[in-house]
XYZ file of C-alpha atoms in Angstrom:
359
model
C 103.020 136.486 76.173
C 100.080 135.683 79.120
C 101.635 137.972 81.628
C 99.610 135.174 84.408
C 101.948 132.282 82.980
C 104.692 131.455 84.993
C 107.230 128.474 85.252
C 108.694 126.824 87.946
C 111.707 124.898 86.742
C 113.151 122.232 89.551
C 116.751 122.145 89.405
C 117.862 120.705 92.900
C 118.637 116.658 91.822
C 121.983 115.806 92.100
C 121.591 112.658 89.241
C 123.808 110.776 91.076
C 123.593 107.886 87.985
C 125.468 110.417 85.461
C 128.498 109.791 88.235
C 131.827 110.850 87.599
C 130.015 113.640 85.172
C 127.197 114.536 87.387
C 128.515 114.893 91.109
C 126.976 116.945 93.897
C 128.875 119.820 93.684
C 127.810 120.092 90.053
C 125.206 117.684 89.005
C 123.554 116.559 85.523
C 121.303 119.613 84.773
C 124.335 122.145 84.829
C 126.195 120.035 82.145
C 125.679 119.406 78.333
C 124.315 116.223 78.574
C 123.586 115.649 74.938
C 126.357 117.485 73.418
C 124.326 120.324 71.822
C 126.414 123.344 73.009
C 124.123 123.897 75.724
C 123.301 122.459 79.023
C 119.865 120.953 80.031
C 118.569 123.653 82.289
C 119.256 125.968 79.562
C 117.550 124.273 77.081
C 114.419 123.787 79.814
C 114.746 127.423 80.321
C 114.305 128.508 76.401
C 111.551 125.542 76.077
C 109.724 127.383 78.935
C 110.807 130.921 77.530
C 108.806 130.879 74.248
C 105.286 130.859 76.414
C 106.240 132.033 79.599
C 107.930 135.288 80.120
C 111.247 135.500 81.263
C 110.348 137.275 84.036
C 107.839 134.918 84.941
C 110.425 132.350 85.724
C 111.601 130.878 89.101
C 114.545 128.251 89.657
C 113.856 126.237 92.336
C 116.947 124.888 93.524
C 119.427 124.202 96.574
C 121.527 126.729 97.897
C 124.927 125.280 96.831
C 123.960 125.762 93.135
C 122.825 129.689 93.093
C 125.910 130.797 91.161
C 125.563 127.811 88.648
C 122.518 129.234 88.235
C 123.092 132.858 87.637
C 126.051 132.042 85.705
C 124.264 129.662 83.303
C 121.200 131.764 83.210
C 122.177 135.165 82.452
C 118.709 136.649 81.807
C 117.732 135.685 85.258
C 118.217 137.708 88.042
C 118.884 136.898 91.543
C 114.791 137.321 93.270
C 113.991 134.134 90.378
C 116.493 131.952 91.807
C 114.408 130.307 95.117
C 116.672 128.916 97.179
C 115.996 125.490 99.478
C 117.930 125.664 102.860
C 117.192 122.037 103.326
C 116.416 119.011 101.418
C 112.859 118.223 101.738
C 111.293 116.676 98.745
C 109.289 117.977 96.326
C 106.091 119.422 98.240
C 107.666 122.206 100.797
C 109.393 123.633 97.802
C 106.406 123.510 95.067
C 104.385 125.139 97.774
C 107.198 127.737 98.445
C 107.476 128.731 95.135
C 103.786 128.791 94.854
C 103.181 131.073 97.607
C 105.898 133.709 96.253
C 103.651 133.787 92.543
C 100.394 134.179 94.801
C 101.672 137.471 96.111
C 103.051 138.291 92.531
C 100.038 137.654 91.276
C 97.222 135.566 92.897
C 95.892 134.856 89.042
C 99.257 133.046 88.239
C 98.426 129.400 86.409
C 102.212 127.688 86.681
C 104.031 124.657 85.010
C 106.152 122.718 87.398
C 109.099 121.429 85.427
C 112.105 118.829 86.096
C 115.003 120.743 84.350
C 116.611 118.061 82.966
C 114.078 116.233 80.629
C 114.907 115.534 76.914
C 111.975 117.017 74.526
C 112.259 118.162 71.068
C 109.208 119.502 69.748
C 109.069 122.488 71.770
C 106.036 123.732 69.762
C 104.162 120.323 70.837
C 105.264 120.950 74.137
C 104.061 124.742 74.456
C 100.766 123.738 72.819
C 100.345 120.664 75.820
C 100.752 122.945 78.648
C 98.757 126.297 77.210
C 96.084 123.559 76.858
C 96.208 122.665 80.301
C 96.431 126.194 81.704
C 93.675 127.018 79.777
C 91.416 124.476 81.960
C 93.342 125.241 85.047
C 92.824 129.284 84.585
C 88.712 128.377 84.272
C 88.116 125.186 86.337
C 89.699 124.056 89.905
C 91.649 121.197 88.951
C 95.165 119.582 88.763
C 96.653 118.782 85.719
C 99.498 116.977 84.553
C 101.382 115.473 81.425
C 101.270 111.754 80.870
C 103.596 110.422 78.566
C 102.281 107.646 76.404
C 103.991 104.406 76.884
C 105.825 102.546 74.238
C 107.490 99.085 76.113
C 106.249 98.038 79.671
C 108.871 100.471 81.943
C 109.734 99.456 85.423
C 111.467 102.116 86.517
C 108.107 105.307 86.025
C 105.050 105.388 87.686
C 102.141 105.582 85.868
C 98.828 107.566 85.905
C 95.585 105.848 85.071
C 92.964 107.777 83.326
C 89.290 106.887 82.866
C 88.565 105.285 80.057
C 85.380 106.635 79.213
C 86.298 110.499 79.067
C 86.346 111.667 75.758
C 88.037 115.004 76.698
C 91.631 115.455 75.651
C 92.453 115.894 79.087
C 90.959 113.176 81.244
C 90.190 112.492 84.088
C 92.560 110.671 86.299
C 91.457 107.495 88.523
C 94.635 107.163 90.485
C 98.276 107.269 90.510
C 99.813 104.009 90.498
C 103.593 102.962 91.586
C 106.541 101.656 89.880
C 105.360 98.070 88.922
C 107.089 94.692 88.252
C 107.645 93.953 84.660
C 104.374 91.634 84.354
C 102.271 94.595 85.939
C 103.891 97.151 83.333
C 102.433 95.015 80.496
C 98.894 94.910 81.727
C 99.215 98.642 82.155
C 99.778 98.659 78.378
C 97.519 96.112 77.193
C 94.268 97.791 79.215
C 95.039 100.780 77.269
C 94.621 103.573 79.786
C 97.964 104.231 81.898
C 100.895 106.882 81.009
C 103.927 107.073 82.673
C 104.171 109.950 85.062
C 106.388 112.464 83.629
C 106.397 114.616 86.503
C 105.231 117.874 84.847
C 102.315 119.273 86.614
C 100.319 122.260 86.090
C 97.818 124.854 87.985
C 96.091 127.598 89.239
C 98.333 129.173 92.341
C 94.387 129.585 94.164
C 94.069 125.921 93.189
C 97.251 123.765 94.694
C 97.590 126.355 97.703
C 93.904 125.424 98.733
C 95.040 121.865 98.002
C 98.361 122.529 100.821
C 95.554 124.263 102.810
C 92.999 121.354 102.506
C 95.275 117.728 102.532
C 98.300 119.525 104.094
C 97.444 122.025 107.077
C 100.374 121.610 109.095
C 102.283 122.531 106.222
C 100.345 125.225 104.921
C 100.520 126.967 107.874
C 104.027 126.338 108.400
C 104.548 128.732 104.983
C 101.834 130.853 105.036
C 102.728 132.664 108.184
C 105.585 134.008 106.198
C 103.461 135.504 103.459
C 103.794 139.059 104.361
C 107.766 138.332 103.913
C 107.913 136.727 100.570
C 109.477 138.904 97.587
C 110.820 141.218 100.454
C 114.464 141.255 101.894
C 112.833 139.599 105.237
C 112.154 136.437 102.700
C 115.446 134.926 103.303
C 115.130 135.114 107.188
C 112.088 133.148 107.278
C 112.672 130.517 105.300
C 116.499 129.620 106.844
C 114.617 129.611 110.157
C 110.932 127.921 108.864
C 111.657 125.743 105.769
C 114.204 122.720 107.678
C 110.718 122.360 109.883
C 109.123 121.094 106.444
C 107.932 117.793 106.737
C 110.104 115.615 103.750
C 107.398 114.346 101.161
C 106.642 114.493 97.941
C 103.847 116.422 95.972
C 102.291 112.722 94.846
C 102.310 111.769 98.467
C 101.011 114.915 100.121
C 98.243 116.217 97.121
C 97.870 113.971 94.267
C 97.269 111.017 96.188
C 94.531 112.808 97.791
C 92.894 115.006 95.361
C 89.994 113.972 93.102
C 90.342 116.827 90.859
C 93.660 115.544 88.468
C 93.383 115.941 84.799
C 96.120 114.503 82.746
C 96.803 115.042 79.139
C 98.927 112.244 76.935
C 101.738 114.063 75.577
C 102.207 115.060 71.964
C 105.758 115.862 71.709
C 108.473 112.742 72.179
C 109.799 112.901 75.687
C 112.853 111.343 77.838
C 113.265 111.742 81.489
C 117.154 111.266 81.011
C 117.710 109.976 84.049
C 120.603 107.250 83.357
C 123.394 106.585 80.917
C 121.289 104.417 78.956
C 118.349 106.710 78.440
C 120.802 109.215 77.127
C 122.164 106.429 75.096
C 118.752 105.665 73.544
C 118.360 109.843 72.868
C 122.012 110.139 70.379
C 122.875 109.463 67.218
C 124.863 106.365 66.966
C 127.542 105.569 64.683
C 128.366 102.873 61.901
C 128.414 100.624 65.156
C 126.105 101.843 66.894
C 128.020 103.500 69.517
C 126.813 106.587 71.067
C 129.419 109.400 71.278
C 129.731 112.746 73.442
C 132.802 114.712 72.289
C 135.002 112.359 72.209
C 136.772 111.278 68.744
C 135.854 107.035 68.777
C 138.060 104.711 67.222
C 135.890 101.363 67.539
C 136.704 97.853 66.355
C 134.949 95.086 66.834
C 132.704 97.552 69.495
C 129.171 98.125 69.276
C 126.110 99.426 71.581
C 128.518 101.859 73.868
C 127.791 104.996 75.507
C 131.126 107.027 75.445
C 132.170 110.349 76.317
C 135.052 111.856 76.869
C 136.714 115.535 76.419
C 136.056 117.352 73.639
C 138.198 115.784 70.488
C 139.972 113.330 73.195
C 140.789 109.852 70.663
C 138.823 106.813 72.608
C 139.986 103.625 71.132
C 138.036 100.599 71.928
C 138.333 96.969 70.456
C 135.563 93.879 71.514
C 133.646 96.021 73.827
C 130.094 95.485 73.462
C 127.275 97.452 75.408
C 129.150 99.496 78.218
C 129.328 103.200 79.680
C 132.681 104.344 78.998
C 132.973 108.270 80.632
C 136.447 109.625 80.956
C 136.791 112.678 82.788
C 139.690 114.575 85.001
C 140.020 112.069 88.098
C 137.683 109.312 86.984
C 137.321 106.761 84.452
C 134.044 104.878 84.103
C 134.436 101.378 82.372
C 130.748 99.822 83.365
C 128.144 97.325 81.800
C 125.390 98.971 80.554
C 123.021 95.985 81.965
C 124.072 97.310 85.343
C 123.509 100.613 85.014
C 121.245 101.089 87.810
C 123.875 100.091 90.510
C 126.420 103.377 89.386
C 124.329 104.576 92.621
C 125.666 102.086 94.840
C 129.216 102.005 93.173
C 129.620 105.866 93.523
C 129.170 104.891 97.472
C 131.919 102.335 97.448
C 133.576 105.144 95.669
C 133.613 107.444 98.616
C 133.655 104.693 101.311
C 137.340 103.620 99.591
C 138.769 107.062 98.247
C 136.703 109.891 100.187
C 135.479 111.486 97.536
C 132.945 110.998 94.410
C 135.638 112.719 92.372
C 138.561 109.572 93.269
């Protein structure tokens, strides 16, 4: 294995639309998800495993989930799992984590990678990114994973790439935000727009001197603790320095600003997993199309569902058509599929009425 590869997976989300199974005290990526035996930030973790070495990899994630870490990760050890203080979007942290592999190794090309994303060609996915560190390792540039489209999604962003690069990884015009449903479909008709999968890869030289170029304030902010990373004085600093961090996200404070992004369409099937009905799209389905987790389904008259329940539990449902059935301890879930996007706003009424996401 390239001893200069290294991962950074992002496991900090809470995935508050898997409510009652994800919650904040133990949220989406800790659980199994898809009902494989293992839970999604394992399954990130061997994805990135088989070109990166273990070593090699850092969990970024907040402080309240260290043990879930450790506990679910045996082969990591404690100096891999960097820990946020504070909550302050995606760029502080990427260019924490960065920092810590510069003094490791000021060489180090890194993946940054959501730890809960569905993808099942692993060897597809190894051969994307060693293609893209190969070009970040020689050239100073950004690159990312595009994911090519295949209906006119609302709910991604989407990268636009020029047309007339004939490189497999292109050049990228601009970033463009979640659209309307009409907007989506010229995306896909001109041809040239991915969604934004949120994987990004580069150089540690390259995306510190883009902090240090588009984002002094912040750069400095992190940098003056460099002698302190990978030390025992680490911890100090960043409790004291990191809730200073302004909140924003790595599209808002580099990618919307650098002219350097390369992004390479994905070869390997892909799904971000971020709501009951993605994960309903990702299972098998039975005779009635239901999608089960665990559970043991009696179904009449029921198709389109998404149920889970405890392992072997006996669900019987009769006439119910398209809905997100999730039993667990305290909480049943009984909800319309078509609404899924509101389990948000419904887990608020939640605490509002009971004082607690658990009920």
């Amino acid at each position: 294995m390239n001893k200069n590869y290294y991962a950074v997976l992002m496991a900090g989300g809470v995935g508050s639309r898997f409510w009652p199974i994800s919650t904040s005290e133990y949220p989406k990526q800790f659980h199994d998800m898809l009902g494989t035996g293992k839970t999604l930030i394992q399954k990130t973790f061997e994805r990135l495993n088989k070109f990166v070495p273990t070593e090699n990899i850092l969990i970024l994630t907040n402080e309240r989930y260290n043990d879930l870490v450790l506990e679910q990760l045996p082969a990591v050890k404690q100096e891999q799992v960097v820990l946020e203080p504070a909550m302050r979007n995606t760029a502080p942290c990427i260019l924490y984590a960065a920092l810590k592999i510069k003094k490791m190794n000021p060489n180090g090309v890194m993946i940054v990678a959501p730890s809960d994303h569905w993808i099942e060609d692993e060897q597809a996915f190894a051969a994307d990114v060693t293609a893209c560190f190969q070009k970040c390792e020689k050239e100073d540039v950004l690159c990312t994973l595009g994911i090519k489209p295949t209906f006119p999604n609302t709910g991604f962003g989407y990268i636009e790439y020029d047309k007339t690069d004939d490189n497999q990884i292109k050049k990228v015009n601009q970033f463009r935000e979640k659209p309307d449903y009409e907007t989506a479909k010229d995306f896909l008709s001109q041809g040239n727009f991915l969604w934004n999968g949120g994987i990004f890869m580069w150089s540690v030289k390259t995306i510190v001197g883009a902090f240090e170029s588009f984002q002094p304030e912040q750069y400095r902010l992190f940098d003056s603790g460099f002698a302190y990373y990978n030390t025992d004085k680490e911890r100090a600093f960043i409790a004291e320095n990191y809730p200073k961090a302004e909140n924003i996200s790595i599209d808002y404070a580099i990618l919307e600003h650098s002219s350097s992004i390369y992004v390479l369409a994905a070869t390997f099937d892909w799904n971000d997993l971020g709501t009951w009905g993605s994960l309903f799209d990702k299972l098998d389905k039975d005779t009635g199309g239901n999608a089960v987790v665990n559970a043991k389904v009696l179904a009449e008259d029921s198709s389109g569902n998404m149920i889970r329940a405890a392992k072997d539990k006996i669900v019987v449902v009769d006439g119910i058509k398209d809905y997100i059935i999730v039993d667990k301890e305290e909480v049943l879930l009984i909800y319309p599929k078509s609404k899924e996007q509101d389990i948000k706003k419904v887990l608020t009424k939640v605490k509002e009425k009971f004082g607690s996401e658990q009920a």
